[in-house]
Short mmCIF file of C-alpha atoms in Angstrom, two decimals:
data_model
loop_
_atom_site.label_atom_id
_atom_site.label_comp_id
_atom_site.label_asym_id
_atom_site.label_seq_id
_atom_site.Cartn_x
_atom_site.Cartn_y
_atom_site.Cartn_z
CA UNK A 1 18.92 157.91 196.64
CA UNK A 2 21.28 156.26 194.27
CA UNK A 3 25.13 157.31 194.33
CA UNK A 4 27.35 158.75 192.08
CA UNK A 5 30.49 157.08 190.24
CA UNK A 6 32.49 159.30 192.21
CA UNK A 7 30.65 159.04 196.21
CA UNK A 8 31.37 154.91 195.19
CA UNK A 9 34.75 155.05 194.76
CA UNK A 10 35.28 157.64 197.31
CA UNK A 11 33.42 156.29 199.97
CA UNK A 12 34.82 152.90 199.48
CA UNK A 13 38.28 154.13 200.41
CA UNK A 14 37.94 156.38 203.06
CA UNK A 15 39.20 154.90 206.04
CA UNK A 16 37.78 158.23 208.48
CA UNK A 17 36.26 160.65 208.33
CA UNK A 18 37.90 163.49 210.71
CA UNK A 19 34.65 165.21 212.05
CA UNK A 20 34.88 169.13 210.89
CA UNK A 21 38.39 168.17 208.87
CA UNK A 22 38.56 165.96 206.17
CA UNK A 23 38.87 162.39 205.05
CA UNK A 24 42.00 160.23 205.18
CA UNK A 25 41.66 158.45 201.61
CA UNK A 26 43.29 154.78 201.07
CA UNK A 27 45.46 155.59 198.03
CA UNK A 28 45.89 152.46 195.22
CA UNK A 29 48.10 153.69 192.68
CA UNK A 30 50.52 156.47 193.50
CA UNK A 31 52.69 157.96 189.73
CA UNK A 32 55.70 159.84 190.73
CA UNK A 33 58.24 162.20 188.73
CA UNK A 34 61.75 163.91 189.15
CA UNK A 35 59.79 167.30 189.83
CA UNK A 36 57.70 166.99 193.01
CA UNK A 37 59.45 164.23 194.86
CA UNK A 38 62.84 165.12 195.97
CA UNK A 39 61.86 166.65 199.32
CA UNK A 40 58.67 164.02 200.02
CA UNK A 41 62.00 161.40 200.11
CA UNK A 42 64.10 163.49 201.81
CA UNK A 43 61.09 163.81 204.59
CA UNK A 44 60.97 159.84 204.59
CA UNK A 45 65.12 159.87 205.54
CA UNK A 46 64.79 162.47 208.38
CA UNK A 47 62.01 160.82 210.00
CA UNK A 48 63.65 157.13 209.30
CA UNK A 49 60.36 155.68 207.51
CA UNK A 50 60.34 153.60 204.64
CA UNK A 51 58.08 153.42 202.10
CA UNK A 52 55.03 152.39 203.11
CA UNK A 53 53.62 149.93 200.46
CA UNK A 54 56.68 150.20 198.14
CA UNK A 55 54.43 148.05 195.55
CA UNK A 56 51.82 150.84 194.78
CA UNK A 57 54.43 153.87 194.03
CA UNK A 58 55.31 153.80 190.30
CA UNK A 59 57.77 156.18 189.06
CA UNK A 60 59.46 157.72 185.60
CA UNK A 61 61.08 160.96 184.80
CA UNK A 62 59.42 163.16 182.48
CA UNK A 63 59.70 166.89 182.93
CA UNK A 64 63.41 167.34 183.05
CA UNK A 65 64.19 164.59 179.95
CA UNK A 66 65.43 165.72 176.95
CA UNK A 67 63.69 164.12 173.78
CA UNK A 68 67.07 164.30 171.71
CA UNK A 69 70.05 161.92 172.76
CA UNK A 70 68.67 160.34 175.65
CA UNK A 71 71.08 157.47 175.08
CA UNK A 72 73.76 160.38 176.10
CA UNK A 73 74.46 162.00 179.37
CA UNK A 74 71.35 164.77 180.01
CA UNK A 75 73.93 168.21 178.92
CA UNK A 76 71.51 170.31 181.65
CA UNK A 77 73.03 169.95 184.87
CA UNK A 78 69.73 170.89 186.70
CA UNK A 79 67.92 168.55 184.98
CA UNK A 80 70.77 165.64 185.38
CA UNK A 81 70.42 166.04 189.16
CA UNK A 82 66.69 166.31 188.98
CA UNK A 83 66.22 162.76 186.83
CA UNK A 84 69.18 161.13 188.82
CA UNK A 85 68.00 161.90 192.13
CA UNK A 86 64.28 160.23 191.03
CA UNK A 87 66.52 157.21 190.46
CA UNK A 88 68.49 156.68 193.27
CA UNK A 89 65.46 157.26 195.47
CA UNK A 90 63.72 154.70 193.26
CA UNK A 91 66.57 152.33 194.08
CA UNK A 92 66.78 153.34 198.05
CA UNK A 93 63.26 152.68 198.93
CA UNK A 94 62.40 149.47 196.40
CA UNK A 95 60.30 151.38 193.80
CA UNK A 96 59.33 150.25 190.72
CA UNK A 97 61.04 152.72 187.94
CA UNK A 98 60.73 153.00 184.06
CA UNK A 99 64.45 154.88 183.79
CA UNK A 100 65.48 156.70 180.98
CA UNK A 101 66.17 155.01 178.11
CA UNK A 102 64.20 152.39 178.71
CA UNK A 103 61.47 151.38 176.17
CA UNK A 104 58.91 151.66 178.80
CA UNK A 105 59.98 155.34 179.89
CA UNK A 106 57.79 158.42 179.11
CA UNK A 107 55.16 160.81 180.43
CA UNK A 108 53.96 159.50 183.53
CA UNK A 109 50.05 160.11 182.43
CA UNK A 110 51.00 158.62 179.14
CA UNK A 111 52.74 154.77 180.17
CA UNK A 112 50.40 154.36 183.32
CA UNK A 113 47.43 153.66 181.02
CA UNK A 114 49.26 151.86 178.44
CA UNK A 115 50.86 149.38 181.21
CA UNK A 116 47.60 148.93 182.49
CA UNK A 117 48.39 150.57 185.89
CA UNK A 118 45.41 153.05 185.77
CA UNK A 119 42.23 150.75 186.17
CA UNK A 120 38.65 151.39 186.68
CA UNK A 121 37.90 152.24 190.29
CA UNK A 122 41.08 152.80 191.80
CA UNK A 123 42.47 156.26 193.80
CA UNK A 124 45.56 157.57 192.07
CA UNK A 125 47.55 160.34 192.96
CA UNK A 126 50.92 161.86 191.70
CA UNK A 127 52.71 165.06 192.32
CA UNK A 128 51.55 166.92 189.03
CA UNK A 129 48.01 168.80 188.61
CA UNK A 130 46.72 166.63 185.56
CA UNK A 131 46.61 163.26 187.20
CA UNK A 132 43.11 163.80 186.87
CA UNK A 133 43.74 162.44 183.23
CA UNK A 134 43.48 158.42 184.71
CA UNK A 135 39.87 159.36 185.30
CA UNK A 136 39.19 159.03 181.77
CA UNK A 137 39.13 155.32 183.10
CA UNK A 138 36.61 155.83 185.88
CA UNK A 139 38.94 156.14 188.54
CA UNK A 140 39.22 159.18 191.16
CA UNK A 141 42.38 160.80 190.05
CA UNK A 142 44.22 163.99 191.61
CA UNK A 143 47.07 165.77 191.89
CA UNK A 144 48.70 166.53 195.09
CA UNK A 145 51.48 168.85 196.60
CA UNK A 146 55.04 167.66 197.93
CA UNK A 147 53.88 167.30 201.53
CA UNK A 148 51.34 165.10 200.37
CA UNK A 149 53.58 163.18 198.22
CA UNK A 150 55.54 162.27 201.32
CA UNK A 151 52.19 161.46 203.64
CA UNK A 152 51.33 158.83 200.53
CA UNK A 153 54.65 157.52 200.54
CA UNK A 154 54.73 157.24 204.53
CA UNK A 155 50.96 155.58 205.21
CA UNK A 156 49.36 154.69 201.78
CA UNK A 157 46.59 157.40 202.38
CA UNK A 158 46.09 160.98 202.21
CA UNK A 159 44.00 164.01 204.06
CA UNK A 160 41.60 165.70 201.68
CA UNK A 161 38.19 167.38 202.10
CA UNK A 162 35.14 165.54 200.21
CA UNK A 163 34.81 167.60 197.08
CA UNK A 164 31.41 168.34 195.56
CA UNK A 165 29.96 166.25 192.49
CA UNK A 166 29.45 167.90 189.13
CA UNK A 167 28.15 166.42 186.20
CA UNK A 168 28.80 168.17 182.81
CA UNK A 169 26.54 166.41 179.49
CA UNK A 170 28.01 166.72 176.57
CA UNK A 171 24.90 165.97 174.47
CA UNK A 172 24.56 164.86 170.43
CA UNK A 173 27.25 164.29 167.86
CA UNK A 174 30.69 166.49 167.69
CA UNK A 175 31.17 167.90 164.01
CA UNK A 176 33.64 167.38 162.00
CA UNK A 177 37.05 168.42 162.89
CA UNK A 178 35.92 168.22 166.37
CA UNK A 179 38.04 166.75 169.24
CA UNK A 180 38.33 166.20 172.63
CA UNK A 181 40.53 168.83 173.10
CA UNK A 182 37.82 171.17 171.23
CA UNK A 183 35.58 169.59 173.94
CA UNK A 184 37.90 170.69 176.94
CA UNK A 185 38.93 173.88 175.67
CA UNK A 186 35.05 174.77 174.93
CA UNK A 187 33.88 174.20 178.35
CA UNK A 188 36.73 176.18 180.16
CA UNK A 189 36.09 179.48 177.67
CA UNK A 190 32.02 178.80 178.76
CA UNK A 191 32.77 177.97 182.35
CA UNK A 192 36.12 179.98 183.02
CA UNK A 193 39.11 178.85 184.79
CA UNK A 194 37.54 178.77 188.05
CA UNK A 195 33.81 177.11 187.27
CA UNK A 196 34.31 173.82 188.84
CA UNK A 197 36.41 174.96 191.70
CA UNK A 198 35.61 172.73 194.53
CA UNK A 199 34.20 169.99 192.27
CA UNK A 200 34.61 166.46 190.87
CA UNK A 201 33.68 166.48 187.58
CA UNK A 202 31.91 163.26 186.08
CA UNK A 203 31.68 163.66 182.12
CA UNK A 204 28.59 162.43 180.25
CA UNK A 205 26.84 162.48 177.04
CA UNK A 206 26.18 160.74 174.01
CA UNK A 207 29.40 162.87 172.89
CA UNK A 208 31.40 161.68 175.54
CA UNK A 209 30.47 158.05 175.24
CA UNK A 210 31.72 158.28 171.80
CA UNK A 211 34.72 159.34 172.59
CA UNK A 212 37.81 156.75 172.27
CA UNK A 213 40.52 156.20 175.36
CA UNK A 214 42.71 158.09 174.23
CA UNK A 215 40.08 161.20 173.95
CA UNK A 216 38.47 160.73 176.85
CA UNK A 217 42.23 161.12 178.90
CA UNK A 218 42.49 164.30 176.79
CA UNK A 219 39.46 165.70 178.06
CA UNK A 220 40.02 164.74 181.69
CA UNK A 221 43.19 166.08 181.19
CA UNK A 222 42.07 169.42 181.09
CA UNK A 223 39.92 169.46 184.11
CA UNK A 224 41.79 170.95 186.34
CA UNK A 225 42.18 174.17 184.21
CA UNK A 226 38.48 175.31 184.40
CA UNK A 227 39.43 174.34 188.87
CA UNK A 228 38.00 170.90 188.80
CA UNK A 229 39.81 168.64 191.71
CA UNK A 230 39.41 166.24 188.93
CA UNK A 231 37.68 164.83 186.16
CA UNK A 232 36.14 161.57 184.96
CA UNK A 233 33.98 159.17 182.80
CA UNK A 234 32.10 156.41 183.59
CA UNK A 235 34.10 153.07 182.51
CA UNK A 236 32.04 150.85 179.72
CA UNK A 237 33.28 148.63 176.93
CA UNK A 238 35.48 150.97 175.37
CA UNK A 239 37.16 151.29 179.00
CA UNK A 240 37.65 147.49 179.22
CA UNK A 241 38.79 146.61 175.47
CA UNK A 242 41.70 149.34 175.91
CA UNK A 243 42.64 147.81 179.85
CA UNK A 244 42.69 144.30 178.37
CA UNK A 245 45.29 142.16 177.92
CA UNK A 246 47.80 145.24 179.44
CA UNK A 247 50.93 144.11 181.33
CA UNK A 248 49.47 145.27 184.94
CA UNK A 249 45.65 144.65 183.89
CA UNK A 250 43.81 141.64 185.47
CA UNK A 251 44.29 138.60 184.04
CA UNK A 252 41.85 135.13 184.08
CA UNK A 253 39.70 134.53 186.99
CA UNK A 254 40.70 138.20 188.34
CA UNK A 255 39.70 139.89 185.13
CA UNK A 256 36.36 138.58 185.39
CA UNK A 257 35.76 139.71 188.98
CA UNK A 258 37.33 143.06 187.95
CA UNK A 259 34.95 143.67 185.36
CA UNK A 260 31.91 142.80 187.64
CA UNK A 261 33.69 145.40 189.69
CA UNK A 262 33.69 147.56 187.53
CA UNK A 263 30.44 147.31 185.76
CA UNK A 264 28.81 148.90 189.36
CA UNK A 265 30.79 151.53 189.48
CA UNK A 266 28.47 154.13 186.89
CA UNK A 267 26.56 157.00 188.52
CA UNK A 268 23.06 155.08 189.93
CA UNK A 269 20.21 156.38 187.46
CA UNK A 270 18.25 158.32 190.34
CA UNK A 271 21.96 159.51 191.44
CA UNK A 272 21.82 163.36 192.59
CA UNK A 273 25.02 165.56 191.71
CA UNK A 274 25.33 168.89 193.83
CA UNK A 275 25.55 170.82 189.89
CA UNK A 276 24.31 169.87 186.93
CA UNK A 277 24.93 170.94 183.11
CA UNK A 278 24.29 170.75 179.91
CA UNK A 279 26.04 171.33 176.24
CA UNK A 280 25.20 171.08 173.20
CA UNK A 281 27.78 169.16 171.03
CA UNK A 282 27.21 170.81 167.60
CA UNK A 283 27.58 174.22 168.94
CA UNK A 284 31.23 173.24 169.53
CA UNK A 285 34.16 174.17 166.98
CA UNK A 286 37.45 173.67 166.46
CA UNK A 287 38.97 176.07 169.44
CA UNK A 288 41.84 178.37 169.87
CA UNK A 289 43.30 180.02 172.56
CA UNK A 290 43.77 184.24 172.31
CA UNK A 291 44.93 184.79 176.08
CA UNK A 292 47.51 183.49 178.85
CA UNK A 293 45.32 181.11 180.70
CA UNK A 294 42.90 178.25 179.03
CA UNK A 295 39.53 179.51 179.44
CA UNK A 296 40.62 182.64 177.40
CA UNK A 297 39.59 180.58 174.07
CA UNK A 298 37.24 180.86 171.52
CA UNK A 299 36.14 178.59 168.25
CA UNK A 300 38.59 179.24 165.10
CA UNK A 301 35.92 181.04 163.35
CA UNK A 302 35.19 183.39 165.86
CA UNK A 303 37.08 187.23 166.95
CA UNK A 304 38.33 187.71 169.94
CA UNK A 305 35.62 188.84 171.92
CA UNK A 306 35.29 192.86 173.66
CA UNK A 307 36.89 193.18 177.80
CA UNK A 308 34.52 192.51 180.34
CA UNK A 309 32.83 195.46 182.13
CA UNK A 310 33.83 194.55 185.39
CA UNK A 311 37.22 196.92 186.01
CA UNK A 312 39.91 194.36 187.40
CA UNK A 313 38.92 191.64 184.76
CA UNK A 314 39.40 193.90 182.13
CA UNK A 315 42.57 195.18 183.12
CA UNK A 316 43.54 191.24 183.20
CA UNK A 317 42.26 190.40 179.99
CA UNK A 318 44.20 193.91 178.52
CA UNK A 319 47.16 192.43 179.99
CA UNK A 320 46.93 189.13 178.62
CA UNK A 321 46.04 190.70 174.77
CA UNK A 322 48.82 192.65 175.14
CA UNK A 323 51.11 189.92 176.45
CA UNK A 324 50.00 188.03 173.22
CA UNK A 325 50.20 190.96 170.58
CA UNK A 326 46.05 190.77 169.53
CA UNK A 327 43.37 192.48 169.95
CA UNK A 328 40.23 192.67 170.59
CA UNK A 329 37.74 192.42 167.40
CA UNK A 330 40.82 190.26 165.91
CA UNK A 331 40.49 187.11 164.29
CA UNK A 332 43.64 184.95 164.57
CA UNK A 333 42.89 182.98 161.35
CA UNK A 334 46.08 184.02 159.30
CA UNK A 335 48.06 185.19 161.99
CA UNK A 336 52.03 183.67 161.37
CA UNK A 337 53.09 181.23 163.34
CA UNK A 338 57.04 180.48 164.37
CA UNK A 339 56.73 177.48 166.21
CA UNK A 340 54.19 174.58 166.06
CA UNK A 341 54.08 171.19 169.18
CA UNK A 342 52.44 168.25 169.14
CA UNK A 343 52.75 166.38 171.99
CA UNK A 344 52.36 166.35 176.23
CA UNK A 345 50.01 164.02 178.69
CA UNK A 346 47.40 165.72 176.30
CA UNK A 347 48.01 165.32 173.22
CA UNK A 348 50.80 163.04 173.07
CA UNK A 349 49.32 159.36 172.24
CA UNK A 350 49.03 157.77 169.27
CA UNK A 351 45.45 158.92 167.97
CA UNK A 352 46.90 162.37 168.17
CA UNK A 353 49.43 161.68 165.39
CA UNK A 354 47.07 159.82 163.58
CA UNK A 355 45.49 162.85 163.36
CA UNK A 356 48.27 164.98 162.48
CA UNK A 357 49.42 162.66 160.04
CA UNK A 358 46.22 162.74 157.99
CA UNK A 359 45.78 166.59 157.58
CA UNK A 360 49.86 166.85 156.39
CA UNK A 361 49.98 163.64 154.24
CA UNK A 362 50.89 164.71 150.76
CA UNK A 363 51.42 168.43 151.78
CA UNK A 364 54.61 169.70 153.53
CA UNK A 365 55.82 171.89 156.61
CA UNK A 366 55.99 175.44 155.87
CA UNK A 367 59.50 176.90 155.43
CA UNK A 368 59.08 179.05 158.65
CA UNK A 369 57.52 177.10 161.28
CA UNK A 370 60.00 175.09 163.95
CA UNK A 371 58.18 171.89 164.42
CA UNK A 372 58.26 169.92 167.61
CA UNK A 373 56.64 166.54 167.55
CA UNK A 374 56.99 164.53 170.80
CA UNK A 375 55.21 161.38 170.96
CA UNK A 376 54.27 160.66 174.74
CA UNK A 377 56.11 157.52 175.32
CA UNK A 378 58.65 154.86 173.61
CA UNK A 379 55.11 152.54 173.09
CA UNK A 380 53.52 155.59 171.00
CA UNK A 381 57.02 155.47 168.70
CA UNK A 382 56.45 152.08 168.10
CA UNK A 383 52.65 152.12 166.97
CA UNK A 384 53.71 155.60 165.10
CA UNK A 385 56.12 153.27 162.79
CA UNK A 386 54.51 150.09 162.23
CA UNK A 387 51.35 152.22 160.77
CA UNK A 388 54.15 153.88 158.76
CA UNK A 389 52.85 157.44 160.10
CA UNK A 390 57.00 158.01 161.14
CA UNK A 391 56.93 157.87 157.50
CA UNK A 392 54.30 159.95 156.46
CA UNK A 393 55.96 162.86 158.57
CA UNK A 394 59.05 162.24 157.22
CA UNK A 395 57.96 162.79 154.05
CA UNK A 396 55.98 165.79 155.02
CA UNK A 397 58.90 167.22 156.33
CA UNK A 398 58.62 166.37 160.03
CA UNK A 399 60.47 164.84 162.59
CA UNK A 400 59.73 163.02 165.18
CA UNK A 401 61.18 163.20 168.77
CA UNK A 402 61.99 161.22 171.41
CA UNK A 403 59.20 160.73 174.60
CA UNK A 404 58.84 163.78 177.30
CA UNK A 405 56.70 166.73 178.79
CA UNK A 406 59.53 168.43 176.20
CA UNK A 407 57.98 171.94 175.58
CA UNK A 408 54.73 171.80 177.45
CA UNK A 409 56.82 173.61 180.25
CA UNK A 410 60.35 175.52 180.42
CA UNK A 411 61.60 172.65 182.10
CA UNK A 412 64.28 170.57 179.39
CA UNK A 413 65.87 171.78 176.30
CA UNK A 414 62.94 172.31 174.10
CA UNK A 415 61.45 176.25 174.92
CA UNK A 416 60.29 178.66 172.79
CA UNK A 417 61.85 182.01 172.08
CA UNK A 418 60.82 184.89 173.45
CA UNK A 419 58.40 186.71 171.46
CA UNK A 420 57.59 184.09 169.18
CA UNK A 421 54.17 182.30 168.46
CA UNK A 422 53.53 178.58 169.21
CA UNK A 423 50.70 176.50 168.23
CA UNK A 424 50.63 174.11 171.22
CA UNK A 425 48.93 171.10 171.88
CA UNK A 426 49.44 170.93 175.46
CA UNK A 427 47.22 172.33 178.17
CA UNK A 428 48.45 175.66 179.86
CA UNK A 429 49.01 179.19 177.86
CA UNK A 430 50.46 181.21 181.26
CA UNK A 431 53.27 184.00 180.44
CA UNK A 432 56.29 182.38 179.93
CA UNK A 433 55.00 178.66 180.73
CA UNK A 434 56.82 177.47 176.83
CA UNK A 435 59.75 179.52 177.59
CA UNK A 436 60.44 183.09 179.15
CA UNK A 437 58.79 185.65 177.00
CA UNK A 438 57.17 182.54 174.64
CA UNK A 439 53.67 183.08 172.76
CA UNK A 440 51.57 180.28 173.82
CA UNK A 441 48.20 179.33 171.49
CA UNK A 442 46.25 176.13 172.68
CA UNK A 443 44.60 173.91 170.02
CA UNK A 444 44.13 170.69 169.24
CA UNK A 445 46.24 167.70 166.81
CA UNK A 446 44.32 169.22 163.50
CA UNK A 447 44.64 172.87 163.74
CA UNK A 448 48.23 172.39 164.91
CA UNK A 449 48.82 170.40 161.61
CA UNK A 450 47.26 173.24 159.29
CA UNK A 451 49.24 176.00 160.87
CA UNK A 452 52.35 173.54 160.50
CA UNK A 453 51.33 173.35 156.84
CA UNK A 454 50.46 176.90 156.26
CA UNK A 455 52.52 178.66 158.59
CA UNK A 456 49.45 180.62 160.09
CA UNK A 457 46.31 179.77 162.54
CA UNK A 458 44.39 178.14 159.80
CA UNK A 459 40.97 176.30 159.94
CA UNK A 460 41.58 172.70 159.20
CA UNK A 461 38.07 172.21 157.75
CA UNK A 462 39.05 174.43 155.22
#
């Protein structure tokens, strides 16, 4: 029986199997941020350890930056300590660091790819739940918790149980208006929040295989919110074009035996996965979010749907609508909208804008929406302005930020009021998770541009 992308890459790094326990997993690229790393380092200094393989640890601060003034001294005192502290531990133990400021700095998920850290067959772990976006590259990507931060740090390896295989087919041609983040936010609201739990999921499809680099992270991305351990696609030519020619990427001779590498690693055809499913692309719209958790979403054209019969999920879902202010029956097309951001490890790379840029060109912001538009690194800035999109914006009324998780989570300067309605492009709607008492509505690039425009949840294909 042939294997699957994931059982290669898996079983080629684990170093033992505990019998009844799990596996210890060699670890090749470890990403690490101000948030979940303070104590991991502290660990290392009690015990007197170093780091391990100081070589394979890259880190960046991201959650706690501001994306105003980063030139000036961070005015949060929390968030001073939290991005200073990633530094000096940087310095202490020899790691590599893109500091802020630097023209290399941004979101962690966001500058591995572009510096050609996250490559085709690799393990990668980092402190943060939506590592499993470097999977988009055909690597085996997961988040881990503090504790395990520090065992990576220590030994280069980890402890984790074998998860099971899942293969979801995304099958025939999106429409238009369709994204990846349509994709993602599609198969949470058919699969809930908890449908993959205890899976790897390996994304395939005549859909998926068009999807560009950039796409493909979004929808891997968002993995982890329908329970996934992770998500990821199959690496082809798209996979190798994007990786080429990238500061850490192979280079001569090596690139050649990487790609040979690489070109083994897809699922075997006669490859058995322990689930199986199937979608069809052109039943997939635009989405929305209605509710405080991802799978709560539904396609733009649609009402939000009646509770479920079952007693404690409705009393959830009641909660949530009334959390939000809608309703059941409702459709959201129309509702007013006070804030509107672009930006995060999902939506924050270059193609995003693009698309942003093209519904707002010639029109302009409406008078009551608070735009926030946050590119995902310093590299995105500098592709945004020599297409002359900075401009476009500009002239649309827009303006554009500088590079961090900004208001994806509570965690920096940019949160949203309480009470008021935001038109998000990042990847969690939980109570309070934009700010204390914040309104949270996933979508993706297009519909956040139309409700920009028209200062409600509009349809962009309208």
């Amino acid at each position: 029986m042939g294997k699957t992308l994931f059982d290669k890459i898996w079983d080629s790094h684990t170093v033992n199997d505990i019998e009844g326990g799990p596996s210890q997993i060699y670890i090749d690229c470890h990403y690490c941020h101000e948030v979940t790393s303070p104590q991991a380092f502290t660990g290392l200094r009690n015990r007197g350890l170093n780091v391990f393989r100081p070589n394979r640890t890259f880190c960046a601060p991201d959650h706690n930056t501001p994306t105003k003034n980063q030139d000036k001294p961070i005015a949060d005192p929390v968030s001073a300590n939290a991005v200073a502290t990633l530094t000096k531990n940087a310095e202490d133990f020899g790691l590599k660091l893109f500091p802020l400021g630097d023209k290399k700095n941004g979101i962690i998920h966001v500058i591995g790819p572009e510096h050609g850290l996250t490559l085709p067959g690799k393990t990668i772990v980092c402190g943060d739940s939506h590592t499993s976006t470097h999977g988009a590259f055909g690597a085996v990507a997961f988040g881990i918790g503090t504790s395990e931060v520090e065992m990576v740090l220590a030994t280069q390896c980890i402890l984790q149980p074998k998860p099971k295989t899942m293969r979801i087919n995304i099958e025939g041609k999106l429409n238009q208006g369709v994204g990846a983040k349509d994709i993602a936010l599609y198969l949470i609201s058919k699969l809930t929040t908890g449908g993959a739990t205890g899976y790897f999921v390996e994304y395939a499809g005549e859909a998926v295989r068009n999807l560009s680099m950039e796409e493909r992270m979004t929808l891997c991305n968002l993995s982890i919110e329908m329970g996934a351990r992770g998500g990821m696609i199959a690496p082809d030519e798209t996979t190798y074009e994007y990786i080429k020619g990238r500061e850490y990427a192979p280079k001569g001779e090596e690139w050649e035996k990487a790609l040979d590498y690489w070109r083994s690693l897809p699922s075997d055809s006669d490859a058995v996965f322990d689930r199986e499913i199937t979608f069809n692309a052109e039943d997939i719209e635009p989405m929305v979010t209605f509710g405080t958790n991802p799978g709560m979403g539904m396609g733009i054209s649609q009402k939000i749907p009646a509770p479920p019969a079952d007693e404690a999920a409705k009393k959830s879902f009641d909660k949530a609508l009334e959390y939000m202010g809608f309703q059941s029956g409702q459709s959201l097309e129309g509702v007013p909208v006070d804030y509107v951001f672009l930006g995060s490890c999902t939506n924050g790379r270059t193609e995003d804008f693009r698309q942003f840029a093209k519904y707002v060109k010639g029109k302009h912001k409406a008078e009551n929406v608070t735009a926030w538009l946050v590119p995902g690194s310093w590299s995105v800035i500098e592709n945004l302005k020599k297409e002359g999109i900075d401009v476009i914006l500009k002239e649309a009324g827009f303006e554009l930020r500088e590079p961090g998780c900004s208001a994806c989570l509570a965690m920096n300067e940019d949160k949203v009021p309480s009470g008021e309605l935001c038109v998000s492009t990042s990847n969690r709607n939980f109570e309070g998770r934009q700010g204390p008492g914040a309104r949270t509505v996933l979508a993706g690039p297009l519909v956040a541009a139309a409700a920009a425009v028209n200062g409600v949840i509009s349809d962009p294909r309208k």
